[in-house]
PDB file of C-alpha atoms in Angstrom:
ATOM      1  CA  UNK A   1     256.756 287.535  47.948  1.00 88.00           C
ATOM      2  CA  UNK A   2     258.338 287.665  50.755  1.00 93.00           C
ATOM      3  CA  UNK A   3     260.110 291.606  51.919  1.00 95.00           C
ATOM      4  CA  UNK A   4     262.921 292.419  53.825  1.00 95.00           C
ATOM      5  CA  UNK A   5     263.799 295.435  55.530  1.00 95.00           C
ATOM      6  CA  UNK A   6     267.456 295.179  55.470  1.00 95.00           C
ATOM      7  CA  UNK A   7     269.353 297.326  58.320  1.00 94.00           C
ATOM      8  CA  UNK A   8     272.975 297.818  59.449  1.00 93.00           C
ATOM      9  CA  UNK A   9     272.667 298.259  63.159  1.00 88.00           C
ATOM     10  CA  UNK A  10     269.374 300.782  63.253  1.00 87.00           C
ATOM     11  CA  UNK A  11     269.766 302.593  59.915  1.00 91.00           C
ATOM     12  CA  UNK A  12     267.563 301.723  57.465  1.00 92.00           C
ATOM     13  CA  UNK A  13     269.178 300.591  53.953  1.00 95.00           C
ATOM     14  CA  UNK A  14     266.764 298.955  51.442  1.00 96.00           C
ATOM     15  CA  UNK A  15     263.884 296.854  50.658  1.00 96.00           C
ATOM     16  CA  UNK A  16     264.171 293.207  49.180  1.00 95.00           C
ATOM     17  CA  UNK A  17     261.814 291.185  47.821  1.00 95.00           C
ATOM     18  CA  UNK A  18     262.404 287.158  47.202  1.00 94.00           C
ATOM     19  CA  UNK A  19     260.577 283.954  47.993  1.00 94.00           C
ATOM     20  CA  UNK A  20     260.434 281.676  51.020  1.00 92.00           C
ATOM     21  CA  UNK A  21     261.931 279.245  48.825  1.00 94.00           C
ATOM     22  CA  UNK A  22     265.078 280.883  48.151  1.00 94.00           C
ATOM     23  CA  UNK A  23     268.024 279.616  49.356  1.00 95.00           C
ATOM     24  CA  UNK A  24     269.974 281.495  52.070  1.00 94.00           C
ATOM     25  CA  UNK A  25     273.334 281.532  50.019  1.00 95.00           C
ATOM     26  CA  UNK A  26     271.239 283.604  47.138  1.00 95.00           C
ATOM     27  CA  UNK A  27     269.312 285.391  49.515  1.00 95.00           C
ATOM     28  CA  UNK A  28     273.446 286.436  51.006  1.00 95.00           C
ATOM     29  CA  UNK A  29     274.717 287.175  47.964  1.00 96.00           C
ATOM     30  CA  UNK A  30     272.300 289.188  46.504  1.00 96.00           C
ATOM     31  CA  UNK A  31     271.526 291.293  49.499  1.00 96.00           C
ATOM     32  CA  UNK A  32     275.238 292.168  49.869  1.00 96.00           C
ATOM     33  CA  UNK A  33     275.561 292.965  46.054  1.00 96.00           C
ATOM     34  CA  UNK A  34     272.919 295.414  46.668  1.00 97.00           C
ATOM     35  CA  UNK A  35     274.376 296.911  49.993  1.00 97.00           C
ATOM     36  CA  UNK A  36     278.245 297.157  48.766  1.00 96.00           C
ATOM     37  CA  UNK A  37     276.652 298.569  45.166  1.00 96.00           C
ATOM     38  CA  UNK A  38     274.980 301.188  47.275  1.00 96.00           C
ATOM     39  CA  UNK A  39     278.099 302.490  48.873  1.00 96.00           C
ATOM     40  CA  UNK A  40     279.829 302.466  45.705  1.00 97.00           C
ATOM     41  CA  UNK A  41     277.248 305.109  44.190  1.00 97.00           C
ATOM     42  CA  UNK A  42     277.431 306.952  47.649  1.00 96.00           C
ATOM     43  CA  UNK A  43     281.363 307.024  47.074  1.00 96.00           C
ATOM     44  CA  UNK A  44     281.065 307.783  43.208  1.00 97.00           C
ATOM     45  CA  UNK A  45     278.296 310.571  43.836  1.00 97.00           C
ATOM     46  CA  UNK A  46     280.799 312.373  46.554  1.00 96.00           C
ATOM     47  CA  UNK A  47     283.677 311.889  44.181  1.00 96.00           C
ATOM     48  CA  UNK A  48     281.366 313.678  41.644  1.00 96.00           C
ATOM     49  CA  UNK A  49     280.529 316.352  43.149  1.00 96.00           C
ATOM     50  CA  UNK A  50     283.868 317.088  44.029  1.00 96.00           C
ATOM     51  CA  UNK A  51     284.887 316.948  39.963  1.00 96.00           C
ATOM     52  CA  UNK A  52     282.374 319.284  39.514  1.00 96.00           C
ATOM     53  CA  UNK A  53     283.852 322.061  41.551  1.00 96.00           C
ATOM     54  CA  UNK A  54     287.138 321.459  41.130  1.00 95.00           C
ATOM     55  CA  UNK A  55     288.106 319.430  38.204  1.00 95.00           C
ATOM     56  CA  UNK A  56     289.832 315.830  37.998  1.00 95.00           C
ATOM     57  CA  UNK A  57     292.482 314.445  40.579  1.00 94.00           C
ATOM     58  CA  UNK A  58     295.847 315.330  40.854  1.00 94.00           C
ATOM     59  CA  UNK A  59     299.063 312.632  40.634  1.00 93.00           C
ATOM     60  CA  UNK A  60     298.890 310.744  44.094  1.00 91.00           C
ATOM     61  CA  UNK A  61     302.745 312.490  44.064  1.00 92.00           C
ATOM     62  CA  UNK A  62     301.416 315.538  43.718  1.00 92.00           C
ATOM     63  CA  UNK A  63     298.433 315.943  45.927  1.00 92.00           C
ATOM     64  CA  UNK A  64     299.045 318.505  48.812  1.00 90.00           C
ATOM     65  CA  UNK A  65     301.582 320.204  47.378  1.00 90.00           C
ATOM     66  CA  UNK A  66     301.584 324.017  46.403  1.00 88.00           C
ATOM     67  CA  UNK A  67     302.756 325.534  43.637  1.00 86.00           C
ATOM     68  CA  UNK A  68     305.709 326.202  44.297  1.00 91.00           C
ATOM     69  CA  UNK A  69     306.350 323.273  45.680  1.00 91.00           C
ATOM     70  CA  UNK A  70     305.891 321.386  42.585  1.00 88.00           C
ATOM     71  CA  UNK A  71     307.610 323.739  40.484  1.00 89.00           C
ATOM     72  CA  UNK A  72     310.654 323.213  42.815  1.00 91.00           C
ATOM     73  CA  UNK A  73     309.998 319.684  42.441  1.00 91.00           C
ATOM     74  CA  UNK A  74     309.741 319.949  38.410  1.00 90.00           C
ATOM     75  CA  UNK A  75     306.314 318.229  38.538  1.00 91.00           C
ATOM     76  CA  UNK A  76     303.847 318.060  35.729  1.00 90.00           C
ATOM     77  CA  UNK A  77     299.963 316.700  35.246  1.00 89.00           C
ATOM     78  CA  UNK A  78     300.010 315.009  32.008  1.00 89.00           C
ATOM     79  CA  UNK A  79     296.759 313.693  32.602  1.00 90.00           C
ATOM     80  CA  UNK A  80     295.294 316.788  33.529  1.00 86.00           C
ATOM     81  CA  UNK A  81     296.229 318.700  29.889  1.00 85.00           C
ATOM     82  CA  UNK A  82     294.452 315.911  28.263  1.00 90.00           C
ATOM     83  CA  UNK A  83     291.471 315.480  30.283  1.00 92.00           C
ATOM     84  CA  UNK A  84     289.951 318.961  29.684  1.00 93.00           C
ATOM     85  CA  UNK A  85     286.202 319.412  29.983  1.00 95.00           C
ATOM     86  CA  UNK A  86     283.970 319.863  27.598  1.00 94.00           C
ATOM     87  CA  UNK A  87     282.981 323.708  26.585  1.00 92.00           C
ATOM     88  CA  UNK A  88     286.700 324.499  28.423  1.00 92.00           C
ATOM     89  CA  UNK A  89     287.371 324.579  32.143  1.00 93.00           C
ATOM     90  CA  UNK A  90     286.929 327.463  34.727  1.00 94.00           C
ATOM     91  CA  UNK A  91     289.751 327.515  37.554  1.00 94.00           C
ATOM     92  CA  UNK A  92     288.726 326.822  40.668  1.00 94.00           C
ATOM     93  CA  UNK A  93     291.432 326.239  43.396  1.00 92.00           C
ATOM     94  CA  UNK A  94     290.662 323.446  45.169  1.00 92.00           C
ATOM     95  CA  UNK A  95     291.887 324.337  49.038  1.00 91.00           C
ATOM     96  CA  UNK A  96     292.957 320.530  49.986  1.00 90.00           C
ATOM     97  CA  UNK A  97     295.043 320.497  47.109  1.00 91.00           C
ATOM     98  CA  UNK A  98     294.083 317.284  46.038  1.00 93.00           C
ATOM     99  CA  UNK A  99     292.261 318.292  42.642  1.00 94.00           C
ATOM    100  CA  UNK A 100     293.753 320.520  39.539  1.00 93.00           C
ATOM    101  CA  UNK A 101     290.913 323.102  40.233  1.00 93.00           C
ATOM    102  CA  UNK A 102     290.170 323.151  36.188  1.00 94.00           C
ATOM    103  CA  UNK A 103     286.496 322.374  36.794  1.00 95.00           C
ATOM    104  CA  UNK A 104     283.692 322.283  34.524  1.00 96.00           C
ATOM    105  CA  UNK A 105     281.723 324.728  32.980  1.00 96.00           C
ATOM    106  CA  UNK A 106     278.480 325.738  34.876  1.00 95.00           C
ATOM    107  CA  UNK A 107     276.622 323.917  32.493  1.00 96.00           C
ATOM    108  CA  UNK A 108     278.287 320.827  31.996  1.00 96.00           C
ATOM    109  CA  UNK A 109     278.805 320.970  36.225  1.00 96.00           C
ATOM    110  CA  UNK A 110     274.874 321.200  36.361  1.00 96.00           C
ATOM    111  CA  UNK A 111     274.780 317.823  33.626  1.00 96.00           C
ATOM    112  CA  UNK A 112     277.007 316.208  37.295  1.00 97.00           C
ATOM    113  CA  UNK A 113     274.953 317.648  39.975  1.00 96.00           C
ATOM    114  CA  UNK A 114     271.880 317.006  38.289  1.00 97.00           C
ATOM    115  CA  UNK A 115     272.771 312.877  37.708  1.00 97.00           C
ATOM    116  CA  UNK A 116     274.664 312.941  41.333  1.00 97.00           C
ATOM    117  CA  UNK A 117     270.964 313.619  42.466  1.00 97.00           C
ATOM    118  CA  UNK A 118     269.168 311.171  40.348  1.00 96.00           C
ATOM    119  CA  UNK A 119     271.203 308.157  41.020  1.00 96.00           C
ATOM    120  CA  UNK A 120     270.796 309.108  44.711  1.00 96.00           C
ATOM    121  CA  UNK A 121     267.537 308.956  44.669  1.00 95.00           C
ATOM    122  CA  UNK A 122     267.216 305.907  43.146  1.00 94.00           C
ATOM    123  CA  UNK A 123     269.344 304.008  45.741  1.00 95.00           C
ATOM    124  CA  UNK A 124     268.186 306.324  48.618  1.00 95.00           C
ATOM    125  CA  UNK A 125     267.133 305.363  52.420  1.00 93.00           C
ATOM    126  CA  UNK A 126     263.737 307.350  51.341  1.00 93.00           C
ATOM    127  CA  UNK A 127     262.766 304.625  48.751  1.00 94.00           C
ATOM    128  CA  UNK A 128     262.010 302.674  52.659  1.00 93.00           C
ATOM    129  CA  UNK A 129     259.556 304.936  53.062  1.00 92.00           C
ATOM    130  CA  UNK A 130     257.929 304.700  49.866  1.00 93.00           C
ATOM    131  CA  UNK A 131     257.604 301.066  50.170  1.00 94.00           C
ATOM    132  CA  UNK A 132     260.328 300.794  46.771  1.00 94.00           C
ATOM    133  CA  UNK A 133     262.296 297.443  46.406  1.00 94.00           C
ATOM    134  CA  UNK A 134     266.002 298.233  45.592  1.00 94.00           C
ATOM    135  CA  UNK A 135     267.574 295.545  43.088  1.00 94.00           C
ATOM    136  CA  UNK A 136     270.914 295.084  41.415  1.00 94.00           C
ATOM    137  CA  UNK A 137     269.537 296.411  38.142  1.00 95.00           C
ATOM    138  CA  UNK A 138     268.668 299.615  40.041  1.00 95.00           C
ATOM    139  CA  UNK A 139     272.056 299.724  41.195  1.00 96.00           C
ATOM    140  CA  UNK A 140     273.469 299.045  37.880  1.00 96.00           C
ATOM    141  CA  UNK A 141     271.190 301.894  36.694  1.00 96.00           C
ATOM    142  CA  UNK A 142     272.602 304.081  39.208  1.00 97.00           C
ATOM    143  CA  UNK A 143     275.947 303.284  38.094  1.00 97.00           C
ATOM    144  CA  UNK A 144     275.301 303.662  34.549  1.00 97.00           C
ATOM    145  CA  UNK A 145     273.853 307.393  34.803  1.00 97.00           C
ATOM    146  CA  UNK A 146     276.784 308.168  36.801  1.00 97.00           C
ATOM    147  CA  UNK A 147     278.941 306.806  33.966  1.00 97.00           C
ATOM    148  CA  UNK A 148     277.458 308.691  31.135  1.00 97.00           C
ATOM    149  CA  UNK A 149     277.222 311.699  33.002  1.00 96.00           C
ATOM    150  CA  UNK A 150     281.266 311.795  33.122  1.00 96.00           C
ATOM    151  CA  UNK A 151     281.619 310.474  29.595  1.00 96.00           C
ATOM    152  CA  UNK A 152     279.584 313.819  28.081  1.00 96.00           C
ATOM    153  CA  UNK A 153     281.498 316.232  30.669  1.00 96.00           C
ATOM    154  CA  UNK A 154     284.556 314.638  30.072  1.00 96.00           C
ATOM    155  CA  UNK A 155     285.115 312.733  26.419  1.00 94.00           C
ATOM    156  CA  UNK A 156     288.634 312.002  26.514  1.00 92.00           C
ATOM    157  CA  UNK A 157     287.763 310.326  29.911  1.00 93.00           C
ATOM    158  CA  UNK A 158     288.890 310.577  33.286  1.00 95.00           C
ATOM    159  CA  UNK A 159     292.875 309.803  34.663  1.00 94.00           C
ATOM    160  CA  UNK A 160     293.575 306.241  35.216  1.00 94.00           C
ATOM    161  CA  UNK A 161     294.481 307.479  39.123  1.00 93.00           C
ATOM    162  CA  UNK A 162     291.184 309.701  39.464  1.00 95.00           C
ATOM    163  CA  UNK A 163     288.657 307.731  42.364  1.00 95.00           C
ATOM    164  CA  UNK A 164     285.620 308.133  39.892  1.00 96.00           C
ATOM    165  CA  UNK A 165     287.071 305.984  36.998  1.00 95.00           C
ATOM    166  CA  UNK A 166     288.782 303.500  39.626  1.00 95.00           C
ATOM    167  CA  UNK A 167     285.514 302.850  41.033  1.00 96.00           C
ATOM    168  CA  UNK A 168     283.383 302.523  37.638  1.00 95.00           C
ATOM    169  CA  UNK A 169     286.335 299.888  36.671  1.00 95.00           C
ATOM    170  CA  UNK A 170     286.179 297.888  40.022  1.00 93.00           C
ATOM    171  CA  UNK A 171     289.778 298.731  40.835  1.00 93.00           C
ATOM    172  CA  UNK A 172     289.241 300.799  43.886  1.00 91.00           C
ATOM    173  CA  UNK A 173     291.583 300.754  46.561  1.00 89.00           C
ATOM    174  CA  UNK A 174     289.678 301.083  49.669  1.00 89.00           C
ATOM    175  CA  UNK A 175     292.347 299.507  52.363  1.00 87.00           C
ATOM    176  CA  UNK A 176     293.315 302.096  54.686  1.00 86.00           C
ATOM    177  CA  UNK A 177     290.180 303.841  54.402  1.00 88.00           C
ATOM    178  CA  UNK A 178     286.891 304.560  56.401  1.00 89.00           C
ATOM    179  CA  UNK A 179     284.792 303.259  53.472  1.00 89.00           C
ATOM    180  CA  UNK A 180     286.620 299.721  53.240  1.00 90.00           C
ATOM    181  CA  UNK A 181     284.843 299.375  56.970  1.00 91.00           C
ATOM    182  CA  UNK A 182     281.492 299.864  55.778  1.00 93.00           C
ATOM    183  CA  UNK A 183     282.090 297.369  52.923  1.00 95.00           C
ATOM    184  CA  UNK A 184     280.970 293.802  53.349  1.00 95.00           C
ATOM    185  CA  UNK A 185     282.221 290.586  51.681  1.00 94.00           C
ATOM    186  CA  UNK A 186     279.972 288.442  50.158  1.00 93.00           C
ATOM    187  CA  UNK A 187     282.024 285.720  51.913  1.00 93.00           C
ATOM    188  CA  UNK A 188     282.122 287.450  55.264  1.00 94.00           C
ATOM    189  CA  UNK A 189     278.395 288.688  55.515  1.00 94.00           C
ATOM    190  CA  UNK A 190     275.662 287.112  57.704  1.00 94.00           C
ATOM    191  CA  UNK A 191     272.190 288.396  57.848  1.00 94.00           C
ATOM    192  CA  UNK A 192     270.202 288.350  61.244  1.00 94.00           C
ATOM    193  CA  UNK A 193     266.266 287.932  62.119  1.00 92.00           C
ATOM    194  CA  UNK A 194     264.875 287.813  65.432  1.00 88.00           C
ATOM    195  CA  UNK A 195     267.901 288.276  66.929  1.00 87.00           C
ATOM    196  CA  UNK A 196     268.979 284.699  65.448  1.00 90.00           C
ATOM    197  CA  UNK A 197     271.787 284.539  62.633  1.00 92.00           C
ATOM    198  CA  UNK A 198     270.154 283.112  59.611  1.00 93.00           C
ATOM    199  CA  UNK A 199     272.960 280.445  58.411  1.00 93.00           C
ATOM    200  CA  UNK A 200     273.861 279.313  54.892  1.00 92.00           C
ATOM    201  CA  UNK A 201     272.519 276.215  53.652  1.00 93.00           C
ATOM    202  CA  UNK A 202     269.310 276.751  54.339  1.00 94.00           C
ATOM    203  CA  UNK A 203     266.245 278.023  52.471  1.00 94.00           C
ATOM    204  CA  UNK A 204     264.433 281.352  54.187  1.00 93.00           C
ATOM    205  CA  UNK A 205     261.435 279.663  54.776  1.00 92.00           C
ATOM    206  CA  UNK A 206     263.127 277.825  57.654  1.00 93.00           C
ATOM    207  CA  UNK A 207     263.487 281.212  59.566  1.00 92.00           C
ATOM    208  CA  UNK A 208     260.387 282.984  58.623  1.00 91.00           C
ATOM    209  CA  UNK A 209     257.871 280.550  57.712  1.00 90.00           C
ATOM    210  CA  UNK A 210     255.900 279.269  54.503  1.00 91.00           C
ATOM    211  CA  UNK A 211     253.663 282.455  54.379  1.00 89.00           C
ATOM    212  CA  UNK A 212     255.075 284.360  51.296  1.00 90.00           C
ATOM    213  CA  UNK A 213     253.304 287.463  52.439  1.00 91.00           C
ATOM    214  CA  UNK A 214     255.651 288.073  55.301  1.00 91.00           C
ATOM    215  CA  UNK A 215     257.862 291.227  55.927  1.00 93.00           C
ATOM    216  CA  UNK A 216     260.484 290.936  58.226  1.00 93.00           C
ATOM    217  CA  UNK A 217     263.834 292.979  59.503  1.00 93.00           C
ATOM    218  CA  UNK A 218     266.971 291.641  58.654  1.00 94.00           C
ATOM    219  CA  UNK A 219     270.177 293.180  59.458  1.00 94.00           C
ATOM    220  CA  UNK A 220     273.579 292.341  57.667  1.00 95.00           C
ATOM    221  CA  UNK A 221     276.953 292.526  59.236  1.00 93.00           C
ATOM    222  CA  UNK A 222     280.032 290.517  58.823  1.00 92.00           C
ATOM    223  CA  UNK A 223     280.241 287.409  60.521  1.00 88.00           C
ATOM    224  CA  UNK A 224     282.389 286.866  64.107  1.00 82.00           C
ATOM    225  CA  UNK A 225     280.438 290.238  65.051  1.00 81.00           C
ATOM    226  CA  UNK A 226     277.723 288.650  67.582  1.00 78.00           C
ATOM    227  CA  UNK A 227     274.655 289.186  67.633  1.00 78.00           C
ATOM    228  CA  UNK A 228     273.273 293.115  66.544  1.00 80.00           C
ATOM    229  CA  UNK A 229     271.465 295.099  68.874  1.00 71.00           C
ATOM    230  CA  UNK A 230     267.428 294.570  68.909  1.00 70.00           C
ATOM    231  CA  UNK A 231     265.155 296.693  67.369  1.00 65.00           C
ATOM    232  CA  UNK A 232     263.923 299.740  70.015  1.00 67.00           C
ATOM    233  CA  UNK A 233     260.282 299.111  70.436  1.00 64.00           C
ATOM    234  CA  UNK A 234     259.479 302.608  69.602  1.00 69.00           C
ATOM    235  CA  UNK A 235     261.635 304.529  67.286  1.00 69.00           C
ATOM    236  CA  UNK A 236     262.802 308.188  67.326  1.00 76.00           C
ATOM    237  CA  UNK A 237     259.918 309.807  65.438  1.00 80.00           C
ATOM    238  CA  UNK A 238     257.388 307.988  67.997  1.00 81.00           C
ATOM    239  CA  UNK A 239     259.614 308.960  71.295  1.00 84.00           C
ATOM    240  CA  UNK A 240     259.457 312.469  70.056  1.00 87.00           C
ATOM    241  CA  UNK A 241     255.868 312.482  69.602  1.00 88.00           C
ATOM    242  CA  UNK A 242     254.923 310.857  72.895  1.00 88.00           C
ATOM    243  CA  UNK A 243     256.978 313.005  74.973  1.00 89.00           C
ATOM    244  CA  UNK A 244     255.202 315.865  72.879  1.00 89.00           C
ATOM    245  CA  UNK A 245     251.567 314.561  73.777  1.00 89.00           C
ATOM    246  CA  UNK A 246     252.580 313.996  77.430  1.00 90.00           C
ATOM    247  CA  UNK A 247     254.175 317.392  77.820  1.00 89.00           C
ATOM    248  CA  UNK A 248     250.274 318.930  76.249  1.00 90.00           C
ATOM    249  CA  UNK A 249     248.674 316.329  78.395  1.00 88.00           C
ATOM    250  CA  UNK A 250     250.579 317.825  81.317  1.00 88.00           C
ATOM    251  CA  UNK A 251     249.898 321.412  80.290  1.00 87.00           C
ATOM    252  CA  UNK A 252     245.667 320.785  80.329  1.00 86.00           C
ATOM    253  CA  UNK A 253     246.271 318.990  83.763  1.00 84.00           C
ATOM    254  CA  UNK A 254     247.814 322.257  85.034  1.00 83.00           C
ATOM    255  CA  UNK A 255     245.322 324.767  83.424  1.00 80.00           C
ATOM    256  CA  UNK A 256     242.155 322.546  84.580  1.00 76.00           C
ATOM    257  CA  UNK A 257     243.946 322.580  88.332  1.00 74.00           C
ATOM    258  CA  UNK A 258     244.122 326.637  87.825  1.00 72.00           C
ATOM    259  CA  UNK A 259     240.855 326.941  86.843  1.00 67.00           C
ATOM    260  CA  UNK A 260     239.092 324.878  89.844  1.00 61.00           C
ATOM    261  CA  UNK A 261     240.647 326.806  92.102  1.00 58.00           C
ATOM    262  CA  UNK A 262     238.881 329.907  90.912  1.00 57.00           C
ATOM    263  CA  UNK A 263     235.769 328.181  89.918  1.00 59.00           C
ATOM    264  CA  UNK A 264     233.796 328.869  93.572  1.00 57.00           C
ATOM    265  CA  UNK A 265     234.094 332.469  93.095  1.00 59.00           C
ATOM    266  CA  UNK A 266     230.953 332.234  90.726  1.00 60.00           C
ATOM    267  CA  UNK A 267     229.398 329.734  93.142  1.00 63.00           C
ATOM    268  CA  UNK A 268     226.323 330.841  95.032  1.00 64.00           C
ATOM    269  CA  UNK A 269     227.392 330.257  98.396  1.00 60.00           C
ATOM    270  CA  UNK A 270     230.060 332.316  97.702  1.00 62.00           C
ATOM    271  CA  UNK A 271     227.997 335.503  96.582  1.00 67.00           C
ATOM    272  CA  UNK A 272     228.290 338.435  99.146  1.00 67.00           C
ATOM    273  CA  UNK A 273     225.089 340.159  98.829  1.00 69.00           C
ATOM    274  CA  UNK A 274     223.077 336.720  98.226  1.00 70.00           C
ATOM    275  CA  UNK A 275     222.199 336.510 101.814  1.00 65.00           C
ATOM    276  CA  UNK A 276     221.221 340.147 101.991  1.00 71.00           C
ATOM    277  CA  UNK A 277     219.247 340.157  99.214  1.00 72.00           C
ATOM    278  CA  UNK A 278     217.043 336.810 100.466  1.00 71.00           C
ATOM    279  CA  UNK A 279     216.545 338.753 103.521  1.00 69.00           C
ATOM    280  CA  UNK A 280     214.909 342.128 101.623  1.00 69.00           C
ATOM    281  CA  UNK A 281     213.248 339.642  99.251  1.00 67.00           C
ATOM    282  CA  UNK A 282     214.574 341.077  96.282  1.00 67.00           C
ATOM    283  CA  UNK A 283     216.536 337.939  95.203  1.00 63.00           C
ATOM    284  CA  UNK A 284     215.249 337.288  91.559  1.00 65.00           C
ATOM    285  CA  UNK A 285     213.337 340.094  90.664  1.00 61.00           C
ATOM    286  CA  UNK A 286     212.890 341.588  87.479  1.00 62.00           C
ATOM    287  CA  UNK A 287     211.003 344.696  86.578  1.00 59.00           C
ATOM    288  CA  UNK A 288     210.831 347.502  83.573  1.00 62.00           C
ATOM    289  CA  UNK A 289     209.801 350.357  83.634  1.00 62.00           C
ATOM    290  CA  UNK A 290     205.837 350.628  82.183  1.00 57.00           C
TER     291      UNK A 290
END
């Protein structure tokens, strides 16, 4: 099988396995279901984290807005009476004003950190590292913890305007935001290897060959883009530890020049009393008393 170390611009994203075989247009659409399904647990895991501190979203109308303010106004959460946590809520203002601040109990909030985690790990840069192919179904499982996580804290269900629901329904509204630029359309995404845009119609094995052990880079961006930068030939970790063996290299250089310059002191020629003592005859000679 044939891996691919897909990157946007030098950050690492996930692993993907498929064949030579495969057809470009799969190859496309599945890597891009797997990148855009990432960033919608990212976006789902923040939104979590902020229910768990500070309860479920506020009226778009009423975001912002103090107290007063929306008492002037005559302004009431309907949704927020009826989606009450379970075991009760504990207030919690939230500062930005953009949540009711009737968060969760500390242990249903631990039942949302502790998931939040999970599904993070399982769609995590780190699974790279540990040589772990990402799939849909692992983004699906991602999605589905995060899911039943919010249906035990919160039974009666989340507001129909609350980002967390929105985005387990597919009905996110992204425009205007900094996350729609990070998404990619399957329709609008290329993938790049060698510096070469990898074009639809096409099987891989035209790019990278008929050897189905091969692992390669690829990097995905949306089309019209140009080309992406290429790869560094050393990366940070290596710079780092290069300059550090250079810098100890340098060090020994300087303490080995230090020492030579003292080294004739213990040299024979250099020995004050040596030609005295050669004179006398005494150079070398040992005695004890009998």
């Amino acid at each position: 099988m044939v891996v691919l170390h897909v990157k946007k611009g030098e950050e690492s994203q996930f692993l993907y396995e498929t064949t030579v075989a495969t057809p470009l247009d799969d190859v496309l659409k599945e890597v891009t279901a797997i990148y855009n399904g990432r960033l919608k647990v990212e976006r789902i895991c923040a939104e979590m984290e902020e229910l768990a501190d500070h309860g479920v979203t506020l009226p778009a109308n009423m975001q912002g807005l103090t107290d007063e303010q929306i008492e002037e106004l005559k302004l009431k959460d309907e949704w927020g009476e009826r989606c009450v946590p379970s075991g009760g809520a504990v207030f919690n203002q939230d500062e930005v004003g953009r949540r009711n601040g009737q968060a969760p109990n500390d242990k249903m909030k631990e039942v949302l950190k502790k998931t939040v985690s999970e599904a993070k790990a399982l769609i995590s840069r780190k699974q790279v590292q540990a040589n772990v192919q990402v799939t849909r179904q692992l983004v699906k499982d991602a999605l589905d913890q995060l899911r039943g996580a919010t249906m035990i804290v919160y039974p009666m269900g989340l507001p129909p305007h609350d980002p967390i629901r929105m985005e387990l329904e597919d009905k996110e509204e992204l425009e205007g935001t900094q996350a729609s630029l990070q998404v990619i359309p399957e329709e609008q995404a290329s993938l790049w290897f060698s510096g070469k845009e990898m074009h639809r119609g096409k099987n891989l094995r035209d790019y990278v060959g008929k050897n189905e052990k091969t692992k390669i880079v690829a990097k995905i961006q949306k089309r019209g883009q140009g080309a992406p930068g290429r790869e560094p030939v050393f990366t940070e970790e290596q710079k780092k530890e290069m300059m550090l063996h250079a810098y100890r290299k340098q060090e020994e250089m300087k303490k080995l020049a230090e020492d030579n310059e003292d080294a004739y002191m213990s040299s024979d020629w250099a020995d004050t009393g040596k030609l005295k003592q050669d004179l006398h005859g005494i150079r070398n000679v040992s005695w004890r008393p009998r």
